[in-house]
């Protein structure tokens, strides 16, 4: 499903058919490395499922979908510029005469670092697709934070736990976690409940 969706998008936005398979191979390889326990192809799959549900709300559906595919193409837990580098990579492979708004794609990917309200509504949808995991049922949420811990396994608990708690508390300190009214109404309460429960486990 992912590869078909990817191929369909790249043909639509101006890629030559000959290079699409190589680009997919590079993307699949990046998201399938052994160190990726959460930020992998399944994460993309879940985001794209949400994209399909809410696509009618989007003004720039192609930009959002392209941003989904490339927002975590670069992911190293030791770096703080993954989103920037992912955005730069996403633009670097675009054909010269692409139909995509390059600046919009770049900005969209960069906003997945801080997940804050954006004046462009489509960007808010992208952020919410990325954060939907926070509102899963508790058993699924536990799988998620266990996967995140595995990605950060190079750090001992004495370093990991304070860092994770700080990141989680940042979500709770914001007026809202989700940027669209639809997601806020459906998922905000559950996400906050999950985050508070994880913080307790980290204490």
PDB file of C-alpha atoms in Angstrom, residues 107-108 110-128 131 170-171 174-184 188:
ATOM      1  CA  UNK A 107       8.104  24.436   6.587  1.00  0.00           C
ATOM      2  CA  UNK A 108       5.686  21.558   7.184  1.00  0.00           C
ATOM      3  CA  UNK A 110      10.256  21.513  10.196  1.00  0.00           C
ATOM      4  CA  UNK A 111       7.101  22.056  12.274  1.00  0.00           C
ATOM      5  CA  UNK A 112       7.061  18.388  13.245  1.00  0.00           C
ATOM      6  CA  UNK A 113       9.915  19.196  15.620  1.00  0.00           C
ATOM      7  CA  UNK A 114       7.948  21.400  18.032  1.00  0.00           C
ATOM      8  CA  UNK A 115       4.362  20.528  17.010  1.00  0.00           C
ATOM      9  CA  UNK A 116       3.032  24.036  17.574  1.00  0.00           C
ATOM     10  CA  UNK A 117       0.009  25.815  16.145  1.00  0.00           C
ATOM     11  CA  UNK A 118       0.585  27.072  12.619  1.00  0.00           C
ATOM     12  CA  UNK A 119      -1.261  29.691  10.622  1.00  0.00           C
ATOM     13  CA  UNK A 120      -1.480  27.246   7.710  1.00  0.00           C
ATOM     14  CA  UNK A 121      -4.294  24.822   8.481  1.00  0.00           C
ATOM     15  CA  UNK A 122      -2.846  21.934   6.485  1.00  0.00           C
ATOM     16  CA  UNK A 123       0.276  22.056   8.628  1.00  0.00           C
ATOM     17  CA  UNK A 124      -1.879  21.653  11.723  1.00  0.00           C
ATOM     18  CA  UNK A 125      -3.442  18.535  10.214  1.00  0.00           C
ATOM     19  CA  UNK A 126       0.040  17.125   9.535  1.00  0.00           C
ATOM     20  CA  UNK A 127       1.066  17.771  13.153  1.00  0.00           C
ATOM     21  CA  UNK A 128      -2.049  16.028  14.432  1.00  0.00           C
ATOM     22  CA  UNK A 131       0.799  13.003  17.285  1.00  0.00           C
ATOM     23  CA  UNK A 170       5.971  20.225  27.621  1.00  0.00           C
ATOM     24  CA  UNK A 171       2.888  18.725  25.952  1.00  0.00           C
ATOM     25  CA  UNK A 174       0.630  23.751  26.245  1.00  0.00           C
ATOM     26  CA  UNK A 175      -2.978  24.913  26.069  1.00  0.00           C
ATOM     27  CA  UNK A 176      -3.631  21.948  23.783  1.00  0.00           C
ATOM     28  CA  UNK A 177      -1.731  19.029  22.272  1.00  0.00           C
ATOM     29  CA  UNK A 178      -3.693  18.744  19.040  1.00  0.00           C
ATOM     30  CA  UNK A 179      -3.871  21.662  16.642  1.00  0.00           C
ATOM     31  CA  UNK A 180      -7.184  21.008  14.892  1.00  0.00           C
ATOM     32  CA  UNK A 181     -10.546  21.308  16.601  1.00  0.00           C
ATOM     33  CA  UNK A 182     -11.530  17.873  15.311  1.00  0.00           C
ATOM     34  CA  UNK A 183      -8.588  16.074  16.902  1.00  0.00           C
ATOM     35  CA  UNK A 184      -8.813  18.164  20.047  1.00  0.00           C
ATOM     36  CA  UNK A 188      -7.100  15.583  23.635  1.00  0.00           C
TER      37      UNK A 188
END
